[in-house]
């Protein structure tokens, strides 16, 4: 797979054919879904990226659609209770659910709630590539949104599971 930066935007896909004038690309979305075939003039290509982290992430989504695009799981029983951000964080901590937090300062974090008090939480943070990225402590009031399960959180969770060594006991 390749990512081509052009004057008209960026395109992801597989090169089907090329010549000195154009490249024929089977295009793919950032979700890993094939969309069509496109010709791109080579003189308009500014950059070509291949085998980088982002391209590998898209390939990973393409090869794992049954997990990445599974029906989002909602936390059981929350529809019967008064929903608050602290209640959702508490449930995520109890279930060891990977969540994404969007903050009022426009920082997004993927991770597991490792500690929660009335005012703050500690999050075991992971990158979008499933790599451990330390811990973050933040005010509960700084959280704008909690994303329980979507395409990106399921991708990160699957990447984390695949990186953990198998238990040989």
PDB file of N, CA, C and O in Angstrom, residues 25 56 73 79 97 133 141:
ATOM      1  N   UNK A  25      -4.153   3.668  -9.387  1.00  0.00           N
ATOM      2  CA  UNK A  25      -4.211   3.335  -7.967  1.00  0.00           C
ATOM      3  C   UNK A  25      -5.569   2.756  -7.615  1.00  0.00           C
ATOM      4  O   UNK A  25      -6.603   3.358  -7.926  1.00  0.00           O
ATOM      5  N   UNK A  56       0.777   1.241   7.564  1.00  0.00           N
ATOM      6  CA  UNK A  56       0.613  -0.076   8.205  1.00  0.00           C
ATOM      7  C   UNK A  56      -0.647  -0.122   9.067  1.00  0.00           C
ATOM      8  O   UNK A  56      -1.303  -1.159   9.161  1.00  0.00           O
ATOM      9  N   UNK A  73     -19.985  -2.095  21.331  1.00  0.00           N
ATOM     10  CA  UNK A  73     -20.549  -2.583  22.579  1.00  0.00           C
ATOM     11  C   UNK A  73     -20.781  -1.399  23.505  1.00  0.00           C
ATOM     12  O   UNK A  73     -19.881  -0.611  23.736  1.00  0.00           O
ATOM     13  N   UNK A  79     -28.191   2.406  30.258  1.00  0.00           N
ATOM     14  CA  UNK A  79     -29.420   3.046  29.790  1.00  0.00           C
ATOM     15  C   UNK A  79     -30.456   3.169  30.905  1.00  0.00           C
ATOM     16  O   UNK A  79     -31.390   3.941  30.803  1.00  0.00           O
ATOM     17  N   UNK A  97     -11.923  -1.481  30.304  1.00  0.00           N
ATOM     18  CA  UNK A  97     -12.322  -1.141  28.942  1.00  0.00           C
ATOM     19  C   UNK A  97     -11.422  -0.030  28.420  1.00  0.00           C
ATOM     20  O   UNK A  97     -11.266   1.000  29.073  1.00  0.00           O
ATOM     21  N   UNK A 133       2.200   4.592  26.260  1.00  0.00           N
ATOM     22  CA  UNK A 133       2.703   5.967  26.217  1.00  0.00           C
ATOM     23  C   UNK A 133       2.630   6.623  27.596  1.00  0.00           C
ATOM     24  O   UNK A 133       2.331   7.806  27.708  1.00  0.00           O
ATOM     25  N   UNK A 141     -13.326  17.134  35.192  1.00  0.00           N
ATOM     26  CA  UNK A 141     -14.049  18.230  34.537  1.00  0.00           C
ATOM     27  C   UNK A 141     -13.428  18.630  33.203  1.00  0.00           C
ATOM     28  O   UNK A 141     -14.064  19.332  32.412  1.00  0.00           O
TER      29      UNK A 141
END
